[in-house]
Amino acid sequence: WEKVLPLKKVAIQYIPPPNESKMNLISDLFNRLEKDKHRRQTGIGPHKDRINFFFDGLDIKNQASQGEKKFFLVILKIAEAKFYYKKTKQKPVLLLDDLFAKLDQSRGKKILQLIDSEYQTFITTTDNSIESYFDDFKKVNFIKLENNSHLCSVA
């Protein structure tokens, strides 16, 4: 990682709802049951907790550009895959949808260098200059869908 990305400080801040305990949560869920059934979703619970991410002191949600947000998210996904493999010894399948959207070519290349070649990785993109992101494009199984066609070409 250090070869590709200079050492950066990453912080995660978890902010639980005020006064939430297991008993309060159960009571609140019960009290909101009819309202939540009508809305077809729960209005309280862990999905409403706040988690803030910081990258070198930069608040990702409020201060980062779209490219920085995408870069950070993809790095988290790659770290998750590496952590999963380390803990389970099972190789994950990495799915990266529209990977190069909102990324400059430099960041795109850095991300590709972080992806472990032992994992099966699927990357989608709409970038027509995709070959320029890879050092050796011949090692990539590439499927290109043609416009308005059911056919695809495999490179």
Tab-separated table of N, CA and C in Angstrom:
chain	number	residue	atom	x	y	z
A	1	TRP	N	0.821	-1.195	0.000
A	1	TRP	CA	0.000	0.000	0.000
A	1	TRP	C	0.863	1.257	0.000
A	2	GLU	N	1.949	1.236	0.805
A	2	GLU	CA	2.775	2.425	0.950
A	2	GLU	C	3.421	2.829	-0.368
A	3	LYS	N	3.664	1.856	-1.255
A	3	LYS	CA	4.259	2.172	-2.553
A	3	LYS	C	3.293	2.972	-3.415
A	4	VAL	N	2.017	2.678	-3.269
A	4	VAL	CA	0.997	3.300	-4.116
A	4	VAL	C	0.432	4.565	-3.466
A	5	LEU	N	0.129	4.466	-2.183
A	5	LEU	CA	-0.453	5.598	-1.461
A	5	LEU	C	0.483	6.027	-0.344
A	6	PRO	N	0.820	7.301	-0.286
A	6	PRO	CA	1.601	7.750	0.864
A	6	PRO	C	0.775	7.536	2.132
A	7	LEU	N	1.461	7.332	3.239
A	7	LEU	CA	0.773	7.080	4.499
A	7	LEU	C	-0.162	8.242	4.822
A	8	LYS	N	-1.424	7.929	5.005
A	8	LYS	CA	-2.446	8.924	5.334
A	8	LYS	C	-3.136	8.507	6.619
A	9	LYS	N	-3.577	9.476	7.362
A	9	LYS	CA	-4.299	9.184	8.594
A	9	LYS	C	-5.790	9.081	8.268
A	10	VAL	N	-6.363	7.947	8.629
A	10	VAL	CA	-7.786	7.703	8.402
A	10	VAL	C	-8.456	7.589	9.760
A	11	ALA	N	-9.594	8.262	9.918
A	11	ALA	CA	-10.334	8.186	11.173
A	11	ALA	C	-11.809	7.941	10.869
A	12	ILE	N	-12.423	7.166	11.737
A	12	ILE	CA	-13.858	6.897	11.650
A	12	ILE	C	-14.473	7.339	12.964
A	13	GLN	N	-15.509	8.160	12.865
A	13	GLN	CA	-16.184	8.674	14.060
A	13	GLN	C	-17.614	8.142	14.072
A	14	TYR	N	-17.948	7.403	15.120
A	14	TYR	CA	-19.296	6.857	15.282
A	14	TYR	C	-20.044	7.727	16.275
A	15	ILE	N	-21.214	8.182	15.866
A	15	ILE	CA	-22.037	9.030	16.734
A	15	ILE	C	-23.378	8.338	16.940
A	16	PRO	N	-23.552	7.683	18.108
A	16	PRO	CA	-24.835	7.021	18.369
A	16	PRO	C	-25.902	8.056	18.692
A	17	PRO	N	-27.157	7.688	18.527
A	17	PRO	CA	-28.233	8.607	18.896
A	17	PRO	C	-28.173	8.893	20.405
A	18	PRO	N	-28.609	10.054	20.814
A	18	PRO	CA	-28.584	10.362	22.246
A	18	PRO	C	-29.527	9.445	23.025
A	19	ASN	N	-29.108	9.071	24.216
A	19	ASN	CA	-29.922	8.270	25.146
A	19	ASN	C	-30.398	6.942	24.564
A	20	GLU	N	-29.626	6.355	23.660
A	20	GLU	CA	-30.080	5.071	23.117
A	20	GLU	C	-29.434	3.926	23.878
A	21	SER	N	-30.261	3.101	24.416
A	21	SER	CA	-29.820	1.862	25.040
A	21	SER	C	-30.667	0.758	24.423
A	22	LYS	N	-30.337	-0.479	24.731
A	22	LYS	CA	-31.095	-1.591	24.171
A	22	LYS	C	-32.570	-1.499	24.569
A	23	MET	N	-32.830	-1.174	25.833
A	23	MET	CA	-34.216	-1.082	26.296
A	23	MET	C	-34.934	0.108	25.664
A	24	ASN	N	-34.231	1.245	25.543
A	24	ASN	CA	-34.852	2.405	24.894
A	24	ASN	C	-35.186	2.095	23.440
A	25	LEU	N	-34.282	1.409	22.754
A	25	LEU	CA	-34.505	1.072	21.355
A	25	LEU	C	-35.727	0.172	21.198
A	26	ILE	N	-35.823	-0.854	22.027
A	26	ILE	CA	-36.968	-1.771	21.963
A	26	ILE	C	-38.265	-1.019	22.249
A	27	SER	N	-38.239	-0.190	23.268
A	27	SER	CA	-39.425	0.590	23.622
A	27	SER	C	-39.812	1.554	22.498
A	28	ASP	N	-38.815	2.241	21.947
A	28	ASP	CA	-39.086	3.187	20.857
A	28	ASP	C	-39.613	2.475	19.618
A	29	LEU	N	-39.053	1.310	19.301
A	29	LEU	CA	-39.540	0.540	18.153
A	29	LEU	C	-40.992	0.125	18.354
A	30	PHE	N	-41.315	-0.326	19.555
A	30	PHE	CA	-42.681	-0.732	19.862
A	30	PHE	C	-43.637	0.463	19.764
A	31	ASN	N	-43.237	1.621	20.305
A	31	ASN	CA	-44.078	2.819	20.271
A	31	ASN	C	-44.293	3.340	18.852
A	32	ARG	N	-43.341	3.094	17.958
A	32	ARG	CA	-43.434	3.599	16.583
A	32	ARG	C	-43.982	2.553	15.610
A	33	LEU	N	-44.374	1.395	16.102
A	33	LEU	CA	-44.732	0.270	15.244
A	33	LEU	C	-45.781	0.630	14.196
A	34	GLU	N	-46.889	1.221	14.599
A	34	GLU	CA	-47.952	1.546	13.639
A	34	GLU	C	-47.487	2.573	12.616
A	35	LYS	N	-46.804	3.585	13.082
A	35	LYS	CA	-46.295	4.623	12.180
A	35	LYS	C	-45.293	4.014	11.186
A	36	ASP	N	-44.397	3.167	11.667
A	36	ASP	CA	-43.397	2.553	10.802
A	36	ASP	C	-44.027	1.575	9.813
A	37	LYS	N	-45.062	0.850	10.244
A	37	LYS	CA	-45.763	-0.053	9.325
A	37	LYS	C	-46.421	0.753	8.211
A	38	HIS	N	-47.002	1.879	8.560
A	38	HIS	CA	-47.642	2.736	7.559
A	38	HIS	C	-46.597	3.290	6.578
A	39	ARG	N	-45.443	3.691	7.100
A	39	ARG	CA	-44.372	4.240	6.263
A	39	ARG	C	-43.583	3.144	5.541
A	40	ARG	N	-43.734	1.888	6.007
A	40	ARG	CA	-43.013	0.744	5.459
A	40	ARG	C	-41.506	0.859	5.639
A	41	GLN	N	-41.110	1.481	6.726
A	41	GLN	CA	-39.699	1.559	7.104
A	41	GLN	C	-39.590	1.988	8.557
A	42	THR	N	-38.497	1.596	9.176
A	42	THR	CA	-38.302	1.988	10.569
A	42	THR	C	-37.629	3.347	10.625
A	43	GLY	N	-38.078	4.158	11.548
A	43	GLY	CA	-37.554	5.518	11.679
A	43	GLY	C	-36.419	5.636	12.678
A	44	ILE	N	-36.143	4.565	13.392
A	44	ILE	CA	-35.033	4.566	14.340
A	44	ILE	C	-34.275	3.249	14.213
A	45	GLY	N	-33.065	3.234	14.716
A	45	GLY	CA	-32.254	2.017	14.702
A	45	GLY	C	-30.867	2.298	14.184
A	46	PRO	N	-30.059	1.272	14.047
A	46	PRO	CA	-28.663	1.463	13.660
A	46	PRO	C	-28.480	2.073	12.278
A	47	HIS	N	-29.455	1.900	11.389
A	47	HIS	CA	-29.355	2.493	10.055
A	47	HIS	C	-29.451	4.016	10.111
A	48	LYS	N	-29.852	4.565	11.249
A	48	LYS	CA	-29.944	6.017	11.417
A	48	LYS	C	-28.748	6.589	12.182
A	49	ASP	N	-27.850	5.712	12.660
A	49	ASP	CA	-26.654	6.185	13.356
A	49	ASP	C	-25.775	6.968	12.380
A	50	ARG	N	-24.974	7.865	12.909
A	50	ARG	CA	-24.079	8.663	12.071
A	50	ARG	C	-22.664	8.119	12.177
A	51	ILE	N	-22.045	7.967	11.036
A	51	ILE	CA	-20.645	7.563	10.970
A	51	ILE	C	-19.951	8.556	10.046
A	52	ASN	N	-18.934	9.209	10.569
A	52	ASN	CA	-18.166	10.179	9.792
A	52	ASN	C	-16.799	9.607	9.475
A	53	PHE	N	-16.334	9.835	8.262
A	53	PHE	CA	-15.025	9.366	7.824
A	53	PHE	C	-14.122	10.565	7.558
A	54	PHE	N	-12.872	10.436	7.987
A	54	PHE	CA	-11.884	11.496	7.790
A	54	PHE	C	-10.656	10.893	7.121
A	55	PHE	N	-10.125	11.599	6.145
A	55	PHE	CA	-8.949	11.171	5.402
A	55	PHE	C	-7.941	12.303	5.444
A	56	ASP	N	-6.879	12.124	6.206
A	56	ASP	CA	-5.891	13.171	6.440
A	56	ASP	C	-6.541	14.446	6.981
A	57	GLY	N	-7.476	14.270	7.908
A	57	GLY	CA	-8.158	15.398	8.537
A	57	GLY	C	-9.311	15.962	7.728
A	58	LEU	N	-9.504	15.490	6.516
A	58	LEU	CA	-10.570	15.972	5.642
A	58	LEU	C	-11.846	15.202	5.920
A	59	ASP	N	-12.924	15.904	6.253
A	59	ASP	CA	-14.230	15.283	6.463
A	59	ASP	C	-14.759	14.873	5.088
A	60	ILE	N	-14.773	13.583	4.843
A	60	ILE	CA	-15.119	13.075	3.512
A	60	ILE	C	-16.508	13.529	3.067
A	61	LYS	N	-17.480	13.445	3.944
A	61	LYS	CA	-18.856	13.777	3.556
A	61	LYS	C	-19.025	15.258	3.223
A	62	ASN	N	-18.442	16.131	4.038
A	62	ASN	CA	-18.729	17.560	3.905
A	62	ASN	C	-17.657	18.376	3.197
A	63	GLN	N	-16.449	17.845	3.083
A	63	GLN	CA	-15.372	18.662	2.525
A	63	GLN	C	-14.727	18.081	1.268
A	64	ALA	N	-14.910	16.818	1.001
A	64	ALA	CA	-14.225	16.175	-0.119
A	64	ALA	C	-14.954	16.408	-1.438
A	65	SER	N	-14.185	16.419	-2.512
A	65	SER	CA	-14.769	16.512	-3.848
A	65	SER	C	-15.385	15.164	-4.207
A	66	GLN	N	-16.132	15.110	-5.300
A	66	GLN	CA	-16.732	13.851	-5.736
A	66	GLN	C	-15.650	12.806	-6.031
A	67	GLY	N	-14.541	13.232	-6.625
A	67	GLY	CA	-13.441	12.327	-6.917
A	67	GLY	C	-12.789	11.794	-5.654
A	68	GLU	N	-12.601	12.664	-4.666
A	68	GLU	CA	-12.021	12.236	-3.388
A	68	GLU	C	-12.938	11.256	-2.664
A	69	LYS	N	-14.238	11.511	-2.721
A	69	LYS	CA	-15.200	10.590	-2.101
A	69	LYS	C	-15.144	9.217	-2.759
A	70	LYS	N	-15.125	9.200	-4.077
A	70	LYS	CA	-15.077	7.939	-4.815
A	70	LYS	C	-13.778	7.197	-4.510
A	71	PHE	N	-12.656	7.908	-4.516
A	71	PHE	CA	-11.351	7.329	-4.231
A	71	PHE	C	-11.347	6.688	-2.844
A	72	PHE	N	-11.854	7.404	-1.858
A	72	PHE	CA	-11.900	6.909	-0.489
A	72	PHE	C	-12.786	5.668	-0.389
A	73	LEU	N	-13.951	5.707	-1.008
A	73	LEU	CA	-14.879	4.576	-0.968
A	73	LEU	C	-14.260	3.321	-1.575
A	74	VAL	N	-13.601	3.464	-2.705
A	74	VAL	CA	-12.992	2.308	-3.366
A	74	VAL	C	-11.838	1.764	-2.524
A	75	ILE	N	-11.052	2.649	-1.927
A	75	ILE	CA	-9.969	2.194	-1.048
A	75	ILE	C	-10.549	1.404	0.130
A	76	LEU	N	-11.666	1.867	0.689
A	76	LEU	CA	-12.324	1.121	1.769
A	76	LEU	C	-12.765	-0.266	1.297
A	77	LYS	N	-13.302	-0.350	0.095
A	77	LYS	CA	-13.751	-1.641	-0.449
A	77	LYS	C	-12.572	-2.598	-0.633
A	78	ILE	N	-11.464	-2.085	-1.124
A	78	ILE	CA	-10.281	-2.928	-1.311
A	78	ILE	C	-9.733	-3.374	0.044
A	79	ALA	N	-9.707	-2.455	1.006
A	79	ALA	CA	-9.254	-2.805	2.360
A	79	ALA	C	-10.173	-3.865	2.964
A	80	GLU	N	-11.472	-3.737	2.723
A	80	GLU	CA	-12.438	-4.726	3.221
A	80	GLU	C	-12.145	-6.109	2.626
A	81	ALA	N	-11.845	-6.155	1.335
A	81	ALA	CA	-11.535	-7.434	0.682
A	81	ALA	C	-10.262	-8.041	1.274
A	82	LYS	N	-9.253	-7.219	1.485
A	82	LYS	CA	-7.995	-7.706	2.060
A	82	LYS	C	-8.211	-8.189	3.496
A	83	PHE	N	-9.005	-7.478	4.272
A	83	PHE	CA	-9.313	-7.870	5.649
A	83	PHE	C	-10.076	-9.193	5.662
A	84	TYR	N	-11.054	-9.305	4.787
A	84	TYR	CA	-11.849	-10.530	4.686
A	84	TYR	C	-10.946	-11.726	4.388
A	85	TYR	N	-10.048	-11.560	3.421
A	85	TYR	CA	-9.147	-12.653	3.058
A	85	TYR	C	-8.226	-13.013	4.226
A	86	LYS	N	-7.725	-12.006	4.911
A	86	LYS	CA	-6.818	-12.248	6.040
A	86	LYS	C	-7.521	-13.036	7.152
A	87	LYS	N	-8.792	-12.705	7.407
A	87	LYS	CA	-9.529	-13.360	8.490
A	87	LYS	C	-10.074	-14.734	8.116
A	88	THR	N	-10.481	-14.926	6.870
A	88	THR	CA	-11.159	-16.166	6.482
A	88	THR	C	-10.320	-17.085	5.607
A	89	LYS	N	-9.270	-16.547	5.009
A	89	LYS	CA	-8.441	-17.274	4.031
A	89	LYS	C	-9.251	-17.675	2.797
A	90	GLN	N	-10.378	-17.018	2.591
A	90	GLN	CA	-11.187	-17.215	1.394
A	90	GLN	C	-11.018	-15.984	0.506
A	91	LYS	N	-10.784	-16.222	-0.763
A	91	LYS	CA	-10.582	-15.103	-1.686
A	91	LYS	C	-11.921	-14.465	-2.028
A	92	PRO	N	-12.038	-13.176	-1.793
A	92	PRO	CA	-13.302	-12.503	-2.104
A	92	PRO	C	-13.407	-12.194	-3.600
A	93	VAL	N	-14.612	-11.935	-4.028
A	93	VAL	CA	-14.859	-11.416	-5.368
A	93	VAL	C	-15.109	-9.926	-5.193
A	94	LEU	N	-14.358	-9.126	-5.892
A	94	LEU	CA	-14.452	-7.675	-5.769
A	94	LEU	C	-15.249	-7.123	-6.948
A	95	LEU	N	-16.338	-6.416	-6.658
A	95	LEU	CA	-17.188	-5.819	-7.684
A	95	LEU	C	-17.062	-4.303	-7.586
A	96	LEU	N	-16.549	-3.676	-8.631
A	96	LEU	CA	-16.348	-2.225	-8.632
A	96	LEU	C	-17.102	-1.637	-9.821
A	97	ASP	N	-18.264	-1.089	-9.540
A	97	ASP	CA	-19.140	-0.571	-10.588
A	97	ASP	C	-18.744	0.848	-10.969
A	98	ASP	N	-18.600	1.074	-12.264
A	98	ASP	CA	-18.250	2.380	-12.820
A	98	ASP	C	-17.043	2.968	-12.082
A	99	LEU	N	-16.011	2.145	-11.968
A	99	LEU	CA	-14.843	2.468	-11.152
A	99	LEU	C	-14.217	3.813	-11.480
A	100	PHE	N	-14.066	4.133	-12.741
A	100	PHE	CA	-13.287	5.309	-13.108
A	100	PHE	C	-14.103	6.594	-13.188
A	101	ALA	N	-15.410	6.511	-12.922
A	101	ALA	CA	-16.240	7.716	-12.917
A	101	ALA	C	-15.769	8.629	-11.793
A	102	LYS	N	-15.621	9.871	-12.072
A	102	LYS	CA	-15.245	10.912	-11.101
A	102	LYS	C	-13.800	10.808	-10.620
A	103	LEU	N	-13.023	9.900	-11.212
A	103	LEU	CA	-11.615	9.767	-10.837
A	103	LEU	C	-10.730	10.252	-11.974
A	104	ASP	N	-9.660	10.959	-11.622
A	104	ASP	CA	-8.687	11.290	-12.658
A	104	ASP	C	-7.857	10.032	-12.936
A	105	GLN	N	-7.105	10.054	-14.012
A	105	GLN	CA	-6.369	8.860	-14.413
A	105	GLN	C	-5.330	8.450	-13.369
A	106	SER	N	-4.720	9.411	-12.715
A	106	SER	CA	-3.722	9.112	-11.689
A	106	SER	C	-4.326	8.314	-10.546
A	107	ARG	N	-5.474	8.727	-10.053
A	107	ARG	CA	-6.147	7.987	-8.971
A	107	ARG	C	-6.641	6.629	-9.459
A	108	GLY	N	-7.124	6.580	-10.685
A	108	GLY	CA	-7.579	5.306	-11.246
A	108	GLY	C	-6.451	4.291	-11.298
A	109	LYS	N	-5.276	4.726	-11.725
A	109	LYS	CA	-4.122	3.832	-11.790
A	109	LYS	C	-3.689	3.390	-10.393
A	110	LYS	N	-3.740	4.298	-9.428
A	110	LYS	CA	-3.368	3.939	-8.055
A	110	LYS	C	-4.298	2.858	-7.514
A	111	ILE	N	-5.575	2.992	-7.790
A	111	ILE	CA	-6.538	1.991	-7.319
A	111	ILE	C	-6.250	0.631	-7.952
A	112	LEU	N	-5.966	0.621	-9.236
A	112	LEU	CA	-5.671	-0.647	-9.906
A	112	LEU	C	-4.443	-1.326	-9.300
A	113	GLN	N	-3.469	-0.539	-8.863
A	113	GLN	CA	-2.270	-1.102	-8.248
A	113	GLN	C	-2.579	-1.718	-6.881
A	114	LEU	N	-3.648	-1.266	-6.224
A	114	LEU	CA	-4.012	-1.790	-4.909
A	114	LEU	C	-4.801	-3.095	-4.980
A	115	ILE	N	-5.405	-3.357	-6.125
A	115	ILE	CA	-6.235	-4.550	-6.258
A	115	ILE	C	-5.343	-5.778	-6.348
A	116	ASP	N	-5.577	-6.719	-5.479
A	116	ASP	CA	-4.801	-7.953	-5.430
A	116	ASP	C	-5.149	-8.795	-6.654
A	117	SER	N	-4.145	-9.173	-7.411
A	117	SER	CA	-4.387	-9.926	-8.649
A	117	SER	C	-4.886	-11.351	-8.376
A	118	GLU	N	-4.834	-11.793	-7.122
A	118	GLU	CA	-5.335	-13.123	-6.805
A	118	GLU	C	-6.845	-13.139	-6.603
A	119	TYR	N	-7.453	-11.989	-6.435
A	119	TYR	CA	-8.906	-11.918	-6.274
A	119	TYR	C	-9.543	-11.830	-7.654
A	120	GLN	N	-10.714	-12.414	-7.755
A	120	GLN	CA	-11.476	-12.210	-8.973
A	120	GLN	C	-12.125	-10.841	-8.853
A	121	THR	N	-11.872	-9.986	-9.817
A	121	THR	CA	-12.346	-8.612	-9.750
A	121	THR	C	-13.125	-8.279	-11.016
A	122	PHE	N	-14.325	-7.725	-10.829
A	122	PHE	CA	-15.144	-7.254	-11.936
A	122	PHE	C	-15.202	-5.740	-11.853
A	123	ILE	N	-14.844	-5.095	-12.951
A	123	ILE	CA	-14.858	-3.634	-13.004
A	123	ILE	C	-15.723	-3.233	-14.187
A	124	THR	N	-16.677	-2.352	-13.941
A	124	THR	CA	-17.436	-1.779	-15.052
A	124	THR	C	-16.988	-0.342	-15.236
A	125	THR	N	-17.098	0.125	-16.462
A	125	THR	CA	-16.739	1.511	-16.746
A	125	THR	C	-17.399	1.950	-18.049
A	126	THR	N	-17.562	3.230	-18.175
A	126	THR	CA	-18.025	3.817	-19.431
A	126	THR	C	-16.899	4.609	-20.087
A	127	ASP	N	-15.705	4.539	-19.510
A	127	ASP	CA	-14.537	5.272	-19.994
A	127	ASP	C	-13.971	4.569	-21.227
A	128	ASN	N	-13.951	5.253	-22.360
A	128	ASN	CA	-13.455	4.662	-23.607
A	128	ASN	C	-11.935	4.529	-23.646
A	129	SER	N	-11.237	5.228	-22.757
A	129	SER	CA	-9.775	5.162	-22.756
A	129	SER	C	-9.263	4.193	-21.692
A	130	ILE	N	-10.022	3.154	-21.426
A	130	ILE	CA	-9.719	2.221	-20.346
A	130	ILE	C	-8.340	1.582	-20.488
A	131	GLU	N	-7.889	1.328	-21.706
A	131	GLU	CA	-6.590	0.683	-21.903
A	131	GLU	C	-5.464	1.482	-21.260
A	132	SER	N	-5.593	2.800	-21.218
A	132	SER	CA	-4.520	3.654	-20.698
A	132	SER	C	-4.357	3.542	-19.182
A	133	TYR	N	-5.320	2.952	-18.487
A	133	TYR	CA	-5.228	2.800	-17.036
A	133	TYR	C	-4.353	1.600	-16.636
A	134	PHE	N	-4.184	0.645	-17.539
A	134	PHE	CA	-3.485	-0.593	-17.228
A	134	PHE	C	-2.070	-0.569	-17.792
A	135	ASP	N	-1.124	-1.051	-17.006
A	135	ASP	CA	0.256	-1.146	-17.481
A	135	ASP	C	0.389	-2.216	-18.551
A	136	ASP	N	-0.308	-3.333	-18.369
A	136	ASP	CA	-0.274	-4.425	-19.344
A	136	ASP	C	-1.710	-4.867	-19.610
A	137	PHE	N	-2.344	-4.215	-20.561
A	137	PHE	CA	-3.751	-4.458	-20.850
A	137	PHE	C	-3.991	-5.867	-21.370
A	138	LYS	N	-2.939	-6.522	-21.875
A	138	LYS	CA	-3.092	-7.883	-22.409
A	138	LYS	C	-3.392	-8.896	-21.313
A	139	LYS	N	-3.109	-8.556	-20.053
A	139	LYS	CA	-3.373	-9.466	-18.935
A	139	LYS	C	-4.802	-9.335	-18.412
A	140	VAL	N	-5.597	-8.475	-19.035
A	140	VAL	CA	-6.952	-8.192	-18.571
A	140	VAL	C	-7.956	-8.880	-19.485
A	141	ASN	N	-8.909	-9.591	-18.905
A	141	ASN	CA	-10.030	-10.119	-19.688
A	141	ASN	C	-11.018	-8.985	-19.848
A	142	PHE	N	-11.167	-8.516	-21.045
A	142	PHE	CA	-11.923	-7.301	-21.318
A	142	PHE	C	-13.114	-7.623	-22.198
A	143	ILE	N	-14.296	-7.203	-21.771
A	143	ILE	CA	-15.510	-7.392	-22.563
A	143	ILE	C	-16.075	-6.014	-22.869
A	144	LYS	N	-16.227	-5.717	-24.123
A	144	LYS	CA	-16.724	-4.405	-24.539
A	144	LYS	C	-18.091	-4.569	-25.188
A	145	LEU	N	-19.066	-3.875	-24.642
A	145	LEU	CA	-20.403	-3.889	-25.228
A	145	LEU	C	-20.499	-2.765	-26.244
A	146	GLU	N	-20.966	-3.069	-27.406
A	146	GLU	CA	-21.111	-2.072	-28.466
A	146	GLU	C	-22.453	-1.362	-28.308
A	147	ASN	N	-22.517	-0.133	-28.751
A	147	ASN	CA	-23.755	0.648	-28.679
A	147	ASN	C	-24.883	-0.031	-29.446
A	148	ASN	N	-26.070	-0.015	-28.838
A	148	ASN	CA	-27.288	-0.517	-29.482
A	148	ASN	C	-27.109	-1.928	-30.047
A	149	SER	N	-26.398	-2.758	-29.331
A	149	SER	CA	-26.148	-4.092	-29.830
A	149	SER	C	-26.246	-5.094	-28.696
A	150	HIS	N	-26.671	-6.271	-29.021
A	150	HIS	CA	-26.689	-7.358	-28.044
A	150	HIS	C	-25.361	-8.104	-28.075
A	151	LEU	N	-24.525	-7.740	-29.025
A	151	LEU	CA	-23.248	-8.431	-29.182
A	151	LEU	C	-22.165	-7.718	-28.398
A	152	CYS	N	-21.178	-8.459	-28.009
A	152	CYS	CA	-20.030	-7.864	-27.337
A	152	CYS	C	-18.765	-8.478	-27.909
A	153	SER	N	-17.688	-7.750	-27.784
A	153	SER	CA	-16.409	-8.284	-28.243
A	153	SER	C	-15.541	-8.544	-27.022
A	154	VAL	N	-14.784	-9.602	-27.079
A	154	VAL	CA	-13.878	-9.962	-25.983
A	154	VAL	C	-12.461	-9.736	-26.450
A	155	ALA	N	-11.721	-8.973	-25.658
A	155	ALA	CA	-10.321	-8.697	-26.015
A	155	ALA	C	-9.416	-9.513	-25.118
